[in-house]
CSV table of C-alpha atoms in Angstrom, one decimal:
chain,number,residue,atom,x,y,z
A,1,MET,CA,77.0,49.5,116.4
A,2,THR,CA,79.1,50.9,113.4
A,3,GLY,CA,79.5,54.5,113.9
A,4,GLN,CA,82.5,56.5,113.5
A,5,THR,CA,84.9,54.1,114.8
A,6,GLN,CA,88.1,54.2,112.8
A,7,ASP,CA,90.8,56.4,114.3
A,8,ARG,CA,88.8,59.0,115.7
A,9,VAL,CA,90.1,61.9,117.6
A,10,TRP,CA,88.7,63.1,121.0
A,11,LEU,CA,89.3,66.1,123.0
A,12,ILE,CA,88.5,65.5,126.3
A,13,THR,CA,88.2,68.0,129.1
A,14,GLY,CA,88.9,67.5,132.9
A,15,CYS,CA,91.1,64.3,132.4
A,16,SER,CA,93.1,64.5,135.9
A,17,SER,CA,90.6,62.1,137.6
A,18,GLY,CA,87.5,60.4,137.4
A,19,PHE,CA,85.3,60.1,134.2
A,20,GLY,CA,87.9,62.0,132.0
A,21,ARG,CA,90.6,59.9,132.9
A,22,GLU,CA,88.6,56.8,132.3
A,23,ILE,CA,87.1,58.1,129.2
A,24,VAL,CA,90.7,58.6,127.6
A,25,ARG,CA,91.5,55.0,128.6
A,26,ALA,CA,88.4,53.6,127.1
A,27,ALA,CA,89.1,55.6,123.8
A,28,VAL,CA,92.7,54.5,123.6
A,29,ALA,CA,91.5,51.0,124.1
A,30,ALA,CA,89.1,51.5,121.2
A,31,GLY,CA,92.1,52.3,119.0
A,32,ASP,CA,91.5,56.2,118.9
A,33,ARG,CA,93.8,59.1,119.4
A,34,VAL,CA,93.1,61.5,122.4
A,35,MET,CA,94.2,65.2,123.2
A,36,ALA,CA,93.8,64.9,127.2
A,37,THR,CA,93.7,68.2,128.8
A,38,ALA,CA,93.1,69.6,132.4
A,39,ARG,CA,94.0,72.9,134.0
A,40,ARG,CA,97.4,71.3,135.3
A,41,PRO,CA,98.8,69.2,132.5
A,42,GLU,CA,101.4,67.8,134.8
A,43,THR,CA,98.6,65.7,136.2
A,44,LEU,CA,98.3,63.9,132.9
A,45,GLN,CA,101.7,62.0,132.7
A,46,VAL,CA,99.9,58.6,133.4
A,47,LEU,CA,97.6,59.2,130.3
A,48,ALA,CA,100.5,60.5,128.1
A,49,ASP,CA,102.3,57.1,128.5
A,50,LEU,CA,99.1,55.1,127.5
A,51,GLY,CA,99.0,53.5,124.1
A,52,ASN,CA,101.5,54.0,121.1
A,53,GLY,CA,101.7,57.6,121.1
A,54,GLN,CA,97.6,57.9,120.9
A,55,VAL,CA,97.4,60.3,123.9
A,56,SER,CA,98.9,64.0,123.9
A,57,THR,CA,98.4,66.4,126.6
A,58,CYS,CA,97.7,70.1,126.9
A,59,ALA,CA,96.5,72.7,129.4
A,60,LEU,CA,92.7,73.6,129.1
A,61,ASP,CA,91.1,75.8,131.5
A,62,VAL,CA,87.4,75.9,130.7
A,63,THR,CA,86.8,79.4,132.5
A,64,ASP,CA,89.6,80.8,130.3
A,65,PRO,CA,88.3,81.5,126.6
A,66,ASP,CA,92.0,81.9,125.4
A,67,SER,CA,92.9,78.6,126.8
A,68,VAL,CA,90.2,76.9,125.3
A,69,GLN,CA,90.8,78.3,121.8
A,70,ALA,CA,94.5,77.2,122.3
A,71,ALA,CA,93.7,73.6,123.2
A,72,VAL,CA,91.4,73.3,120.1
A,73,LYS,CA,94.0,74.9,117.7
A,74,ALA,CA,96.8,72.6,119.4
A,75,THR,CA,94.4,69.4,118.6
A,76,LEU,CA,93.7,70.4,115.3
A,77,ALA,CA,97.4,71.3,114.4
A,78,LEU,CA,98.5,67.9,115.6
A,79,PHE,CA,95.7,65.6,114.7
A,80,GLY,CA,94.0,67.3,111.8
A,81,ARG,CA,90.5,66.8,113.0
A,82,ILE,CA,88.3,66.5,116.0
A,83,ASP,CA,85.7,63.9,115.8
A,84,VAL,CA,84.4,63.8,119.6
A,85,LEU,CA,84.5,66.6,122.1
A,86,VAL,CA,83.9,65.6,125.7
A,87,ASN,CA,82.8,68.3,128.2
A,88,ASN,CA,83.8,66.7,131.3
A,89,ALA,CA,85.3,69.3,133.4
A,90,GLY,CA,83.3,70.1,136.5
A,91,PHE,CA,83.2,70.4,140.4
A,92,LEU,CA,80.4,70.2,143.1
A,93,MET,CA,79.3,73.2,145.0
A,94,MET,CA,77.3,71.8,148.0
A,95,GLY,CA,74.7,73.7,150.1
A,96,ALA,CA,71.2,75.1,150.4
A,97,VAL,CA,70.1,77.8,147.9
A,98,GLU,CA,70.2,80.4,150.5
A,99,GLU,CA,73.6,79.2,152.0
A,100,VAL,CA,75.3,79.5,148.7
A,101,THR,CA,76.7,82.8,147.6
A,102,MET,CA,76.3,84.6,144.5
A,103,GLU,CA,79.8,84.4,144.0
A,104,GLN,CA,79.9,80.5,144.5
A,105,LEU,CA,76.8,80.1,142.3
A,106,ARG,CA,78.5,82.1,139.6
A,107,GLU,CA,81.6,80.0,139.9
A,108,GLN,CA,79.8,76.8,139.7
A,109,MET,CA,77.7,77.6,136.5
A,110,GLU,CA,81.1,79.3,135.0
A,111,VAL,CA,82.5,75.9,135.0
A,112,LEU,CA,79.4,73.2,134.4
A,113,PHE,CA,77.7,75.6,131.9
A,114,PHE,CA,79.5,78.5,130.4
A,115,GLY,CA,83.1,76.4,130.3
A,116,ALA,CA,81.3,73.7,128.6
A,117,ALA,CA,79.6,76.3,126.2
A,118,GLN,CA,82.6,77.8,125.3
A,119,THR,CA,84.5,74.7,124.6
A,120,THR,CA,81.4,73.4,122.5
A,121,LYS,CA,81.5,76.5,120.2
A,122,ALA,CA,85.0,76.4,119.9
A,123,VAL,CA,84.9,72.8,118.3
A,124,LEU,CA,82.0,73.3,116.2
A,125,PRO,CA,83.2,75.1,113.3
A,126,SER,CA,85.8,72.0,112.5
A,127,MET,CA,83.1,69.3,112.9
A,128,ARG,CA,80.8,71.7,110.8
A,129,GLU,CA,83.6,71.6,108.1
A,130,GLN,CA,84.1,68.0,108.4
A,131,GLY,CA,80.5,67.2,108.4
A,132,SER,CA,80.6,65.0,111.3
A,133,GLY,CA,81.4,65.0,115.0
A,134,THR,CA,79.9,64.0,118.4
A,135,ILE,CA,79.7,66.4,121.5
A,136,VAL,CA,79.5,64.4,124.7
A,137,GLN,CA,78.0,66.6,127.5
A,138,MET,CA,78.8,65.2,130.9
A,139,SER,CA,75.8,65.9,132.8
A,140,SER,CA,74.1,64.1,135.6
A,141,MET,CA,70.9,62.9,136.6
A,142,GLY,CA,71.2,66.2,138.4
A,143,GLY,CA,70.3,67.6,135.0
A,144,GLN,CA,66.7,66.5,135.1
A,145,THR,CA,66.0,65.9,138.8
A,146,SER,CA,67.1,67.7,142.3
A,147,PHE,CA,68.3,66.9,145.7
A,148,HIS,CA,68.8,69.1,148.7
A,149,ALA,CA,72.1,71.0,148.9
A,150,PHE,CA,72.6,70.6,145.3
A,151,GLY,CA,70.9,73.7,143.9
A,152,ALA,CA,74.0,75.5,142.3
A,153,TYR,CA,75.1,72.1,140.7
A,154,HIS,CA,71.6,71.3,139.2
A,155,ALA,CA,71.4,74.8,137.7
A,156,GLY,CA,74.6,74.3,135.9
A,157,LYS,CA,73.5,71.0,134.7
A,158,PHE,CA,69.9,71.9,133.9
A,159,ALA,CA,71.5,75.0,132.0
A,160,LEU,CA,73.6,72.7,130.0
A,161,GLU,CA,70.9,70.1,129.0
A,162,GLY,CA,68.7,72.9,127.8
A,163,LEU,CA,71.5,74.4,125.5
A,164,SER,CA,72.5,71.1,124.4
A,165,GLN,CA,69.1,69.6,123.5
A,166,THR,CA,68.7,72.7,121.2
A,167,LEU,CA,72.0,72.4,119.8
A,168,ALA,CA,71.4,68.8,118.8
A,169,GLY,CA,68.2,69.7,116.8
A,170,GLU,CA,70.5,72.5,115.1
A,171,VAL,CA,73.4,70.5,114.1
A,172,ALA,CA,71.7,67.3,113.3
A,173,PRO,CA,71.3,68.3,109.6
A,174,LEU,CA,74.9,69.3,109.5
A,175,GLY,CA,76.2,65.8,110.8
A,176,VAL,CA,76.9,66.4,114.3
A,177,ARG,CA,75.4,64.6,117.1
A,178,VAL,CA,75.0,65.5,120.7
A,179,MET,CA,74.6,63.1,123.7
A,180,MET,CA,74.2,64.2,127.3
A,181,VAL,CA,75.2,61.6,129.8
A,182,GLU,CA,73.6,61.5,133.1
A,183,PRO,CA,75.5,59.6,135.6
A,184,GLY,CA,74.0,58.6,139.1
A,185,ALA,CA,76.6,58.2,142.0
A,186,PHE,CA,79.9,56.9,140.8
A,187,ARG,CA,83.1,56.3,142.7
A,188,THR,CA,85.0,59.7,141.2
A,189,GLN,CA,86.7,62.5,143.1
A,190,ILE,CA,83.7,65.0,142.9
A,191,ASN,CA,82.5,64.2,146.2
A,192,SER,CA,85.9,64.2,148.0
A,193,SER,CA,87.0,67.4,146.4
A,194,LYS,CA,83.5,69.2,146.5
A,195,SER,CA,83.4,72.9,148.0
A,196,GLU,CA,80.7,73.5,150.7
A,197,ALA,CA,78.9,76.6,151.5
A,198,SER,CA,78.4,78.0,155.2
A,199,VAL,CA,75.7,76.2,157.2
A,200,ILE,CA,72.6,78.1,158.1
A,201,ASP,CA,70.8,75.9,161.0
A,202,ALA,CA,67.4,76.4,159.6
A,203,TYR,CA,68.2,73.7,156.8
A,204,SER,CA,69.5,71.2,159.0
A,205,GLU,CA,66.8,68.9,158.3
A,206,THR,CA,66.8,69.4,154.5
A,207,ALA,CA,70.0,70.5,153.0
A,208,GLY,CA,72.0,69.5,156.0
A,209,ALA,CA,70.6,66.2,156.4
A,210,PHE,CA,71.5,65.5,152.8
A,211,ARG,CA,74.9,67.0,153.2
A,212,ALA,CA,75.7,64.3,155.8
A,213,TYR,CA,74.2,61.6,153.6
A,214,VAL,CA,76.3,62.4,150.9
A,215,ASN,CA,79.5,62.6,153.1
A,216,ALA,CA,78.9,59.2,154.3
A,217,MET,CA,78.5,57.9,151.0
A,218,GLN,CA,82.0,59.0,150.0
A,219,GLY,CA,83.9,56.1,148.5
A,220,SER,CA,81.0,53.3,148.3
A,221,GLU,CA,79.1,54.7,145.4
A,222,GLU,CA,77.7,51.9,143.5
A,223,GLY,CA,79.1,53.2,140.1
A,224,ASP,CA,82.2,52.2,138.6
A,225,PRO,CA,83.9,55.1,136.3
A,226,ALA,CA,85.6,52.7,134.2
A,227,LYS,CA,82.6,50.7,133.2
A,228,ALA,CA,80.8,54.3,132.8
A,229,ALA,CA,83.6,55.2,130.2
A,230,THR,CA,83.3,52.2,128.4
A,231,ALA,CA,79.4,52.5,128.0
A,232,ILE,CA,80.0,56.0,126.8
A,233,VAL,CA,82.5,54.8,124.0
A,234,ALA,CA,79.9,52.2,123.0
A,235,ALA,CA,77.3,54.9,122.7
A,236,VAL,CA,79.5,57.2,120.7
A,237,ASP,CA,80.3,53.9,118.4
A,238,SER,CA,76.5,53.9,118.0
A,239,ASP,CA,74.7,54.8,114.7
A,240,ASN,CA,72.1,56.2,116.6
A,241,PRO,CA,73.1,57.4,120.2
A,242,PRO,CA,70.7,58.6,122.4
A,243,LEU,CA,70.3,62.2,123.1
A,244,ARG,CA,70.4,61.5,126.8
A,245,LEU,CA,72.3,58.2,128.4
A,246,ALA,CA,71.5,57.6,131.7
A,247,LEU,CA,74.3,55.6,133.7
A,248,GLY,CA,73.8,53.4,136.6
A,249,GLY,CA,70.6,52.1,138.4
A,250,ASP,CA,70.2,54.8,140.8
A,251,ALA,CA,69.9,57.2,137.6
A,252,ILE,CA,67.5,54.9,135.8
A,253,ASP,CA,65.4,54.8,139.0
A,254,GLY,CA,65.6,58.5,140.0
A,255,LEU,CA,64.9,59.8,136.4
A,256,ARG,CA,61.9,57.4,135.7
A,257,ALA,CA,60.4,58.7,139.2
A,258,GLU,CA,61.1,62.2,138.2
A,259,LEU,CA,59.4,61.9,134.8
A,260,GLU,CA,56.4,59.8,136.0
A,261,SER,CA,56.0,62.8,138.5
A,262,ARG,CA,56.0,65.4,135.8
A,263,LEU,CA,53.6,63.4,133.7
A,264,ALA,CA,51.2,63.1,136.7
A,265,ASP,CA,51.3,66.6,137.5
A,266,LEU,CA,50.8,67.6,133.8
A,267,THR,CA,47.8,65.4,133.7
A,268,ALA,CA,46.3,66.3,136.8
A,269,TRP,CA,46.3,70.1,136.1
A,270,GLU,CA,45.7,69.9,132.3
A,271,GLU,CA,42.0,71.1,132.5
A,272,LEU,CA,42.9,74.4,134.3
A,273,SER,CA,46.0,74.6,131.9
A,274,ARG,CA,44.1,74.4,128.9
A,275,SER,CA,41.5,77.1,130.2
A,276,THR,CA,43.9,79.8,129.8
A,277,ALA,CA,43.1,79.9,125.6
A,278,VAL,CA,41.7,83.1,124.2
A,279,SER,CA,37.9,82.4,124.1
């Protein structure tokens, strides 16, 4: 693996905890420089002390276009370039589709989809100009498959993957790469800090049961965020990173089952589907 490995500059969103914090550490360990960001930059002091001046910090609220532009400009002013953008900022809104209010749904989409799109668009001009760069979209196995009570979260991740797959084809001739990361369950703070919609009893056996399962899993997830960060840096190092990088055995198993189910449906209904052609 011999990709862009010398003195890269990373801009990473959502670095106050979880994947964001660990990706900063992994990038520093690889010898790179990082602009670590969060809505409250005072939460990033531990990261600012890493390395030999390799990490700088600034405020970045992905729901505020001015904040996004300011962070990108600050990174370019300090380091002169951005080689890797990691769109990691996010949160989990849990509830059945009917339970989640439209305001809650919009808030989820604003962070997971529009925020990532805003940051991506802000970084692309500099990457196009330098003719290189990698955009890492922190998606989820929930960007391709679904679970009860995760409808709003899935909506954001499915949308992000649609945008990112299209983007990948558009920017490849310009020297820019796109990689979607699809973790399973990892020991990050996303579960403990999630928001929950009001409960409707009719969904107790579906969304309600899965809420209980997720709450019981908290702190015992199988995935190690530090190992995930190391894997992400290794994929970025590659000359040919995957469009989608699944992380965790549960992600591999769940995504494989989802894809096999889709193919089975496509095959089973192929004759009827093809019958719609103009005679």
